[in-house]
């Protein structure tokens, strides 16, 4: 059997340790995602979904425990190598798009590719292709402020997939959209994910959306049930 694409083991995370405001968010969380698997992460607000996703996406570090991506233990890598893995192998989508406001939609998708060494022409061609797949190609040269919320989020999907990652992490990717738009935009995301055979961990409060994934995992008291 091949390695899981993501393996989290024994993750703990406490904020404000030793202070009255101390909060133990993760208490030994384990999770494995197999190649090609799309998993929904469902838990109430404050349960630690974002914390878990940020640790899995190498945007934050756990107090204890291990993050393995495609069989590689991340804490054993140098900072430089870890940054490479984060850029090349992991795509991250935030609840609020976090697009760079001073750049156009297409530039937002081109930039991470340039950072990974893709030539500009190829990066632009890929960005246009991705935008076309989610139906936002006609808006490619607009800045985020001139796009609707659903369009902004679809551009953010394209940005996350720009470097053809192996693992997609999404933190309530349609959480700030109205229900109809959320449904359509989520559909566009699932098409992208299924079309590339990507593995994904997607946090959502929406049980209907969760049911469209391969498996649903829940977090409870700092562990993944
Ligand atoms: N940087 C921080 N410093 C202190 N406490 C934090 C920090 N980040 C998160 N927390 C706390 O940790 C807990 C888990 O937060 P987290 O954002 O992971 O939850 P969540 O499941 O993503 O919630 P939501 O559904 O509202 O996004 C919350 O109680 C939160 O207040
Ligand atoms: Mg959150």
PDB file of C-alpha atoms and ligand atoms in Angstrom:
ATOM      1  CA  UNK A   1       0.000   0.000   0.000  1.00  0.00           C
ATOM      2  CA  UNK A   2       1.235   3.520  -0.703  1.00  0.00           C
ATOM      3  CA  UNK A   3       1.894   6.027   2.063  1.00  0.00           C
ATOM      4  CA  UNK A   4      -0.991   8.205   3.163  1.00  0.00           C
ATOM      5  CA  UNK A   5      -0.728  11.640   1.594  1.00  0.00           C
ATOM      6  CA  UNK A   6      -1.255  13.189   5.033  1.00  0.00           C
ATOM      7  CA  UNK A   7      -0.630  11.579   8.383  1.00  0.00           C
ATOM      8  CA  UNK A   8      -1.130  13.533  11.589  1.00  0.00           C
ATOM      9  CA  UNK A   9      -0.221  11.739  14.790  1.00  0.00           C
ATOM     10  CA  UNK A  10      -0.524  12.765  18.411  1.00  0.00           C
ATOM     11  CA  UNK A  11      -0.860  16.469  17.691  1.00  0.00           C
ATOM     12  CA  UNK A  12      -1.193  18.704  20.721  1.00  0.00           C
ATOM     13  CA  UNK A  13      -1.534  22.472  20.754  1.00  0.00           C
ATOM     14  CA  UNK A  14      -2.179  24.784  23.676  1.00  0.00           C
ATOM     15  CA  UNK A  15      -2.489  28.535  23.302  1.00  0.00           C
ATOM     16  CA  UNK A  16      -1.389  30.886  26.109  1.00  0.00           C
ATOM     17  CA  UNK A  17       0.224  28.078  28.080  1.00  0.00           C
ATOM     18  CA  UNK A  18       0.390  28.718  31.844  1.00  0.00           C
ATOM     19  CA  UNK A  19      -1.826  31.793  31.690  1.00  0.00           C
ATOM     20  CA  UNK A  20      -5.414  32.100  32.924  1.00  0.00           C
ATOM     21  CA  UNK A  21      -6.421  32.312  29.270  1.00  0.00           C
ATOM     22  CA  UNK A  22      -4.779  28.950  28.484  1.00  0.00           C
ATOM     23  CA  UNK A  23      -6.740  26.924  25.954  1.00  0.00           C
ATOM     24  CA  UNK A  24      -5.886  23.327  25.081  1.00  0.00           C
ATOM     25  CA  UNK A  25      -7.075  23.039  21.519  1.00  0.00           C
ATOM     26  CA  UNK A  26      -5.531  19.773  20.333  1.00  0.00           C
ATOM     27  CA  UNK A  27      -5.034  16.888  22.781  1.00  0.00           C
ATOM     28  CA  UNK A  28      -3.537  14.136  20.675  1.00  0.00           C
ATOM     29  CA  UNK A  29      -5.231  14.459  17.309  1.00  0.00           C
ATOM     30  CA  UNK A  30      -4.606  11.705  14.739  1.00  0.00           C
ATOM     31  CA  UNK A  31      -5.748  11.660  11.131  1.00  0.00           C
ATOM     32  CA  UNK A  32      -4.743   9.888   7.935  1.00  0.00           C
ATOM     33  CA  UNK A  33      -5.768  10.809   4.414  1.00  0.00           C
ATOM     34  CA  UNK A  34      -5.127   8.388   1.575  1.00  0.00           C
ATOM     35  CA  UNK A  35      -4.150   9.503  -1.933  1.00  0.00           C
ATOM     36  CA  UNK A  36      -7.216  10.681  -3.860  1.00  0.00           C
ATOM     37  CA  UNK A  37      -9.409  10.817  -0.769  1.00  0.00           C
ATOM     38  CA  UNK A  38     -11.559  13.874  -0.061  1.00  0.00           C
ATOM     39  CA  UNK A  39     -12.366  14.226   3.632  1.00  0.00           C
ATOM     40  CA  UNK A  40     -14.725  16.623   5.380  1.00  0.00           C
ATOM     41  CA  UNK A  41     -13.660  18.006   8.764  1.00  0.00           C
ATOM     42  CA  UNK A  42     -16.734  18.882  10.781  1.00  0.00           C
ATOM     43  CA  UNK A  43     -16.731  20.365  14.279  1.00  0.00           C
ATOM     44  CA  UNK A  44     -18.334  23.242  16.156  1.00  0.00           C
ATOM     45  CA  UNK A  45     -16.851  26.715  16.154  1.00  0.00           C
ATOM     46  CA  UNK A  46     -13.781  26.870  18.393  1.00  0.00           C
ATOM     47  CA  UNK A  47     -13.163  23.113  18.257  1.00  0.00           C
ATOM     48  CA  UNK A  48      -9.792  23.566  16.558  1.00  0.00           C
ATOM     49  CA  UNK A  49     -10.430  23.018  12.835  1.00  0.00           C
ATOM     50  CA  UNK A  50      -8.335  25.989  11.729  1.00  0.00           C
ATOM     51  CA  UNK A  51      -5.597  25.069  14.204  1.00  0.00           C
ATOM     52  CA  UNK A  52      -5.434  21.527  12.811  1.00  0.00           C
ATOM     53  CA  UNK A  53      -5.448  22.717   9.190  1.00  0.00           C
ATOM     54  CA  UNK A  54      -2.735  25.307   9.803  1.00  0.00           C
ATOM     55  CA  UNK A  55      -0.511  22.672  11.413  1.00  0.00           C
ATOM     56  CA  UNK A  56      -1.206  20.197   8.581  1.00  0.00           C
ATOM     57  CA  UNK A  57      -0.414  22.935   6.048  1.00  0.00           C
ATOM     58  CA  UNK A  58       2.892  23.804   7.753  1.00  0.00           C
ATOM     59  CA  UNK A  59       1.644  27.311   8.555  1.00  0.00           C
ATOM     60  CA  UNK A  60       1.945  26.585  12.294  1.00  0.00           C
ATOM     61  CA  UNK A  61       3.754  24.021  14.427  1.00  0.00           C
ATOM     62  CA  UNK A  62       2.292  21.644  17.027  1.00  0.00           C
ATOM     63  CA  UNK A  63       3.569  21.475  20.628  1.00  0.00           C
ATOM     64  CA  UNK A  64       3.886  17.714  20.218  1.00  0.00           C
ATOM     65  CA  UNK A  65       3.144  15.170  17.521  1.00  0.00           C
ATOM     66  CA  UNK A  66       4.062  14.574  13.925  1.00  0.00           C
ATOM     67  CA  UNK A  67       3.014  15.763  10.490  1.00  0.00           C
ATOM     68  CA  UNK A  68       3.900  13.484   7.603  1.00  0.00           C
ATOM     69  CA  UNK A  69       3.229  14.505   4.030  1.00  0.00           C
ATOM     70  CA  UNK A  70       3.557  11.732   1.449  1.00  0.00           C
ATOM     71  CA  UNK A  71       5.617   9.660   3.865  1.00  0.00           C
ATOM     72  CA  UNK A  72       8.008  12.452   4.857  1.00  0.00           C
ATOM     73  CA  UNK A  73       8.198  13.547   8.474  1.00  0.00           C
ATOM     74  CA  UNK A  74       8.089  17.341   8.336  1.00  0.00           C
ATOM     75  CA  UNK A  75       9.900  18.104  11.618  1.00  0.00           C
ATOM     76  CA  UNK A  76      12.964  16.326  10.238  1.00  0.00           C
ATOM     77  CA  UNK A  77      13.294  18.710   7.311  1.00  0.00           C
ATOM     78  CA  UNK A  78      15.179  21.990   7.282  1.00  0.00           C
ATOM     79  CA  UNK A  79      13.105  25.189   7.156  1.00  0.00           C
ATOM     80  CA  UNK A  80      14.059  25.601   3.540  1.00  0.00           C
ATOM     81  CA  UNK A  81      12.961  22.109   2.553  1.00  0.00           C
ATOM     82  CA  UNK A  82       9.721  22.498   4.500  1.00  0.00           C
ATOM     83  CA  UNK A  83       8.944  25.719   2.641  1.00  0.00           C
ATOM     84  CA  UNK A  84       9.532  23.837  -0.597  1.00  0.00           C
ATOM     85  CA  UNK A  85       7.051  21.136   0.409  1.00  0.00           C
ATOM     86  CA  UNK A  86       4.512  23.774   1.459  1.00  0.00           C
ATOM     87  CA  UNK A  87       4.826  25.524  -1.902  1.00  0.00           C
ATOM     88  CA  UNK A  88       4.933  22.482  -4.130  1.00  0.00           C
ATOM     89  CA  UNK A  89       2.792  19.859  -2.432  1.00  0.00           C
ATOM     90  CA  UNK A  90       0.179  21.703  -0.363  1.00  0.00           C
ATOM     91  CA  UNK A  91      -2.562  24.052  -1.548  1.00  0.00           C
ATOM     92  CA  UNK A  92      -4.357  26.110   1.103  1.00  0.00           C
ATOM     93  CA  UNK A  93      -7.728  27.856   0.838  1.00  0.00           C
ATOM     94  CA  UNK A  94      -8.885  30.240   3.563  1.00  0.00           C
ATOM     95  CA  UNK A  95     -12.449  31.130   4.520  1.00  0.00           C
ATOM     96  CA  UNK A  96     -11.765  34.668   3.331  1.00  0.00           C
ATOM     97  CA  UNK A  97      -9.880  34.499   0.087  1.00  0.00           C
ATOM     98  CA  UNK A  98      -6.690  36.357   1.191  1.00  0.00           C
ATOM     99  CA  UNK A  99      -6.009  37.386  -2.398  1.00  0.00           C
ATOM    100  CA  UNK A 100      -3.477  40.173  -2.840  1.00  0.00           C
ATOM    101  CA  UNK A 101      -5.612  43.278  -3.471  1.00  0.00           C
ATOM    102  CA  UNK A 102      -3.091  45.147  -5.625  1.00  0.00           C
ATOM    103  CA  UNK A 103      -2.790  42.292  -8.119  1.00  0.00           C
ATOM    104  CA  UNK A 104      -5.321  41.069 -10.688  1.00  0.00           C
ATOM    105  CA  UNK A 105      -7.010  37.676 -10.476  1.00  0.00           C
ATOM    106  CA  UNK A 106      -4.600  36.104 -12.935  1.00  0.00           C
ATOM    107  CA  UNK A 107      -1.540  37.647 -11.263  1.00  0.00           C
ATOM    108  CA  UNK A 108      -2.655  36.172  -7.936  1.00  0.00           C
ATOM    109  CA  UNK A 109      -2.497  32.724  -9.560  1.00  0.00           C
ATOM    110  CA  UNK A 110       0.738  33.399 -11.439  1.00  0.00           C
ATOM    111  CA  UNK A 111       2.743  34.621  -8.416  1.00  0.00           C
ATOM    112  CA  UNK A 112       2.987  31.349  -6.451  1.00  0.00           C
ATOM    113  CA  UNK A 113       4.074  29.631  -9.653  1.00  0.00           C
ATOM    114  CA  UNK A 114       6.852  32.171 -10.221  1.00  0.00           C
ATOM    115  CA  UNK A 115       7.941  31.611  -6.606  1.00  0.00           C
ATOM    116  CA  UNK A 116       8.292  27.918  -7.449  1.00  0.00           C
ATOM    117  CA  UNK A 117      10.341  28.627 -10.537  1.00  0.00           C
ATOM    118  CA  UNK A 118       7.723  28.186 -13.274  1.00  0.00           C
ATOM    119  CA  UNK A 119       8.441  30.407 -16.312  1.00  0.00           C
ATOM    120  CA  UNK A 120       5.951  33.303 -16.589  1.00  0.00           C
ATOM    121  CA  UNK A 121       4.438  32.175 -19.910  1.00  0.00           C
ATOM    122  CA  UNK A 122       3.667  28.725 -18.572  1.00  0.00           C
ATOM    123  CA  UNK A 123       2.359  30.160 -15.322  1.00  0.00           C
ATOM    124  CA  UNK A 124      -0.011  32.474 -17.187  1.00  0.00           C
ATOM    125  CA  UNK A 125      -1.267  29.703 -19.426  1.00  0.00           C
ATOM    126  CA  UNK A 126      -1.954  27.503 -16.408  1.00  0.00           C
ATOM    127  CA  UNK A 127      -3.677  30.366 -14.561  1.00  0.00           C
ATOM    128  CA  UNK A 128      -5.998  31.002 -17.520  1.00  0.00           C
ATOM    129  CA  UNK A 129      -6.799  27.329 -17.825  1.00  0.00           C
ATOM    130  CA  UNK A 130      -7.677  27.102 -14.119  1.00  0.00           C
ATOM    131  CA  UNK A 131      -9.787  30.273 -14.261  1.00  0.00           C
ATOM    132  CA  UNK A 132     -11.645  28.876 -17.282  1.00  0.00           C
ATOM    133  CA  UNK A 133     -12.377  25.668 -15.361  1.00  0.00           C
ATOM    134  CA  UNK A 134     -14.153  27.616 -12.623  1.00  0.00           C
ATOM    135  CA  UNK A 135     -15.813  30.045 -15.051  1.00  0.00           C
ATOM    136  CA  UNK A 136     -13.919  33.182 -14.024  1.00  0.00           C
ATOM    137  CA  UNK A 137     -11.615  33.503 -17.053  1.00  0.00           C
ATOM    138  CA  UNK A 138     -13.498  36.567 -18.382  1.00  0.00           C
ATOM    139  CA  UNK A 139     -12.632  38.375 -15.131  1.00  0.00           C
ATOM    140  CA  UNK A 140      -8.926  37.436 -15.214  1.00  0.00           C
ATOM    141  CA  UNK A 141      -7.661  41.002 -15.438  1.00  0.00           C
ATOM    142  CA  UNK A 142      -9.749  42.439 -12.620  1.00  0.00           C
ATOM    143  CA  UNK A 143      -8.480  43.040  -9.127  1.00  0.00           C
ATOM    144  CA  UNK A 144     -10.193  41.170  -6.265  1.00  0.00           C
ATOM    145  CA  UNK A 145     -12.183  44.259  -5.190  1.00  0.00           C
ATOM    146  CA  UNK A 146     -13.927  44.243  -8.585  1.00  0.00           C
ATOM    147  CA  UNK A 147     -15.011  40.602  -8.218  1.00  0.00           C
ATOM    148  CA  UNK A 148     -17.999  39.146  -6.395  1.00  0.00           C
ATOM    149  CA  UNK A 149     -17.397  37.085  -3.242  1.00  0.00           C
ATOM    150  CA  UNK A 150     -17.996  33.848  -5.132  1.00  0.00           C
ATOM    151  CA  UNK A 151     -15.624  34.909  -7.912  1.00  0.00           C
ATOM    152  CA  UNK A 152     -12.946  35.892  -5.391  1.00  0.00           C
ATOM    153  CA  UNK A 153     -13.217  32.509  -3.744  1.00  0.00           C
ATOM    154  CA  UNK A 154     -13.007  30.688  -7.077  1.00  0.00           C
ATOM    155  CA  UNK A 155      -9.820  32.649  -7.853  1.00  0.00           C
ATOM    156  CA  UNK A 156      -8.490  31.552  -4.456  1.00  0.00           C
ATOM    157  CA  UNK A 157      -9.198  27.912  -5.436  1.00  0.00           C
ATOM    158  CA  UNK A 158      -7.178  28.419  -8.625  1.00  0.00           C
ATOM    159  CA  UNK A 159      -4.340  29.954  -6.629  1.00  0.00           C
ATOM    160  CA  UNK A 160      -4.306  26.982  -4.237  1.00  0.00           C
ATOM    161  CA  UNK A 161      -4.098  24.588  -7.188  1.00  0.00           C
ATOM    162  CA  UNK A 162      -1.637  26.684  -9.207  1.00  0.00           C
ATOM    163  CA  UNK A 163       1.412  24.585  -8.348  1.00  0.00           C
ATOM    164  CA  UNK A 164      -0.478  21.297  -8.825  1.00  0.00           C
ATOM    165  CA  UNK A 165      -0.247  20.281  -5.151  1.00  0.00           C
ATOM    166  CA  UNK A 166      -0.807  16.732  -3.966  1.00  0.00           C
ATOM    167  CA  UNK A 167      -2.837  17.811  -0.964  1.00  0.00           C
ATOM    168  CA  UNK A 168      -5.471  20.500  -0.694  1.00  0.00           C
ATOM    169  CA  UNK A 169      -6.407  21.961   2.696  1.00  0.00           C
ATOM    170  CA  UNK A 170      -9.451  24.200   2.814  1.00  0.00           C
ATOM    171  CA  UNK A 171     -10.749  26.079   5.862  1.00  0.00           C
ATOM    172  CA  UNK A 172     -14.484  26.625   5.362  1.00  0.00           C
ATOM    173  CA  UNK A 173     -13.856  27.580   1.739  1.00  0.00           C
ATOM    174  CA  UNK A 174     -17.424  28.710   1.097  1.00  0.00           C
ATOM    175  CA  UNK A 175     -18.253  29.750   4.662  1.00  0.00           C
ATOM    176  CA  UNK A 176     -18.689  33.442   3.957  1.00  0.00           C
ATOM    177  CA  UNK A 177     -20.935  33.049   0.895  1.00  0.00           C
ATOM    178  CA  UNK A 178     -24.728  32.972   0.786  1.00  0.00           C
ATOM    179  CA  UNK A 179     -26.174  29.428   0.617  1.00  0.00           C
ATOM    180  CA  UNK A 180     -26.898  29.405  -3.149  1.00  0.00           C
ATOM    181  CA  UNK A 181     -23.523  30.845  -4.089  1.00  0.00           C
ATOM    182  CA  UNK A 182     -21.827  28.552  -1.587  1.00  0.00           C
ATOM    183  CA  UNK A 183     -23.429  25.560  -3.242  1.00  0.00           C
ATOM    184  CA  UNK A 184     -22.366  26.567  -6.755  1.00  0.00           C
ATOM    185  CA  UNK A 185     -18.862  27.604  -5.755  1.00  0.00           C
ATOM    186  CA  UNK A 186     -18.404  24.427  -3.758  1.00  0.00           C
ATOM    187  CA  UNK A 187     -19.480  22.472  -6.833  1.00  0.00           C
ATOM    188  CA  UNK A 188     -16.739  24.217  -8.825  1.00  0.00           C
ATOM    189  CA  UNK A 189     -14.204  23.277  -6.149  1.00  0.00           C
ATOM    190  CA  UNK A 190     -15.272  19.630  -6.126  1.00  0.00           C
ATOM    191  CA  UNK A 191     -14.987  19.473  -9.923  1.00  0.00           C
ATOM    192  CA  UNK A 192     -11.449  20.822  -9.732  1.00  0.00           C
ATOM    193  CA  UNK A 193     -10.532  18.384  -6.973  1.00  0.00           C
ATOM    194  CA  UNK A 194     -12.112  15.329  -8.609  1.00  0.00           C
ATOM    195  CA  UNK A 195     -10.742  16.275 -12.022  1.00  0.00           C
ATOM    196  CA  UNK A 196      -7.180  16.190 -10.709  1.00  0.00           C
ATOM    197  CA  UNK A 197      -7.504  13.212  -8.352  1.00  0.00           C
ATOM    198  CA  UNK A 198      -6.277  15.468  -5.568  1.00  0.00           C
ATOM    199  CA  UNK A 199      -6.464  14.521  -1.881  1.00  0.00           C
ATOM    200  CA  UNK A 200      -8.243  17.083   0.258  1.00  0.00           C
ATOM    201  CA  UNK A 201      -9.202  17.934   3.815  1.00  0.00           C
ATOM    202  CA  UNK A 202     -12.024  20.453   3.836  1.00  0.00           C
ATOM    203  CA  UNK A 203     -13.435  22.027   6.995  1.00  0.00           C
ATOM    204  CA  UNK A 204     -17.090  22.908   6.773  1.00  0.00           C
ATOM    205  CA  UNK A 205     -20.111  23.545   8.965  1.00  0.00           C
ATOM    206  CA  UNK A 206     -22.365  22.526   6.104  1.00  0.00           C
ATOM    207  CA  UNK A 207     -23.436  18.889   6.467  1.00  0.00           C
ATOM    208  CA  UNK A 208     -24.886  18.782   2.944  1.00  0.00           C
ATOM    209  CA  UNK A 209     -21.511  19.784   1.524  1.00  0.00           C
ATOM    210  CA  UNK A 210     -19.760  17.328   3.850  1.00  0.00           C
ATOM    211  CA  UNK A 211     -21.955  14.525   2.507  1.00  0.00           C
ATOM    212  CA  UNK A 212     -20.546  15.139  -0.984  1.00  0.00           C
ATOM    213  CA  UNK A 213     -17.076  14.071   0.192  1.00  0.00           C
ATOM    214  CA  UNK A 214     -15.703  10.530   0.602  1.00  0.00           C
ATOM    215  CA  UNK A 215     -15.583  10.551   4.387  1.00  0.00           C
ATOM    216  CA  UNK A 216     -16.560  12.825   7.256  1.00  0.00           C
ATOM    217  CA  UNK A 217     -14.377  13.157  10.360  1.00  0.00           C
ATOM    218  CA  UNK A 218     -15.397  15.056  13.480  1.00  0.00           C
ATOM    219  CA  UNK A 219     -13.319  16.762  16.129  1.00  0.00           C
ATOM    220  CA  UNK A 220     -14.282  16.479  19.736  1.00  0.00           C
ATOM    221  CA  UNK A 221     -12.344  17.670  22.793  1.00  0.00           C
ATOM    222  CA  UNK A 222      -9.144  18.082  20.853  1.00  0.00           C
ATOM    223  CA  UNK A 223      -9.087  14.689  19.158  1.00  0.00           C
ATOM    224  CA  UNK A 224     -10.339  13.554  15.776  1.00  0.00           C
ATOM    225  CA  UNK A 225     -13.166  11.077  16.342  1.00  0.00           C
TER     226      UNK A 225
HETATM  227  N1  LIG B   1      -3.503  32.523  18.239  1.00  0.00           N
HETATM  228  C1  LIG B   1      -4.352  32.141  19.210  1.00  0.00           C
HETATM  229  N2  LIG B   1      -4.162  32.520  20.488  1.00  0.00           N
HETATM  230  C2  LIG B   1      -4.990  32.121  21.465  1.00  0.00           C
HETATM  231  N3  LIG B   1      -6.072  31.333  21.275  1.00  0.00           N
HETATM  232  C3  LIG B   1      -6.323  30.928  20.020  1.00  0.00           C
HETATM  233  C4  LIG B   1      -5.488  31.299  18.923  1.00  0.00           C
HETATM  234  N4  LIG B   1      -5.993  30.752  17.793  1.00  0.00           N
HETATM  235  C5  LIG B   1      -7.095  30.054  18.172  1.00  0.00           C
HETATM  236  N5  LIG B   1      -7.287  30.159  19.512  1.00  0.00           N
HETATM  237  C6  LIG B   1      -8.360  29.499  20.270  1.00  0.00           C
HETATM  238  O1  LIG B   1      -8.292  28.120  20.015  1.00  0.00           O
HETATM  239  C7  LIG B   1      -9.572  27.544  19.879  1.00  0.00           C
HETATM  240  C8  LIG B   1      -9.690  26.837  18.525  1.00  0.00           C
HETATM  241  O2  LIG B   1      -9.643  27.808  17.488  1.00  0.00           O
HETATM  242  P1  LIG B   1      -9.787  27.431  15.946  1.00  0.00           P
HETATM  243  O3  LIG B   1      -9.689  28.695  15.206  1.00  0.00           O
HETATM  244  O4  LIG B   1      -8.844  26.357  15.612  1.00  0.00           O
HETATM  245  O5  LIG B   1     -11.289  26.841  15.918  1.00  0.00           O
HETATM  246  P2  LIG B   1     -12.237  26.500  14.680  1.00  0.00           P
HETATM  247  O6  LIG B   1     -12.753  25.114  14.892  1.00  0.00           O
HETATM  248  O7  LIG B   1     -11.511  26.765  13.415  1.00  0.00           O
HETATM  249  O8  LIG B   1     -13.448  27.509  14.856  1.00  0.00           O
HETATM  250  P3  LIG B   1     -14.351  28.265  13.735  1.00  0.00           P
HETATM  251  O9  LIG B   1     -15.344  27.248  13.249  1.00  0.00           O
HETATM  252  O10 LIG B   1     -15.020  29.346  14.513  1.00  0.00           O
HETATM  253  O11 LIG B   1     -13.443  28.778  12.668  1.00  0.00           O
HETATM  254  C9  LIG B   1     -10.567  28.668  20.085  1.00  0.00           C
HETATM  255  O12 LIG B   1     -10.991  28.628  21.422  1.00  0.00           O
HETATM  256  C10 LIG B   1      -9.731  29.908  19.826  1.00  0.00           C
HETATM  257  O13 LIG B   1     -10.214  30.992  20.572  1.00  0.00           O
HETATM  258 MG1  LIG B   2     -11.762  28.152  11.907  1.00  0.00          MG
END
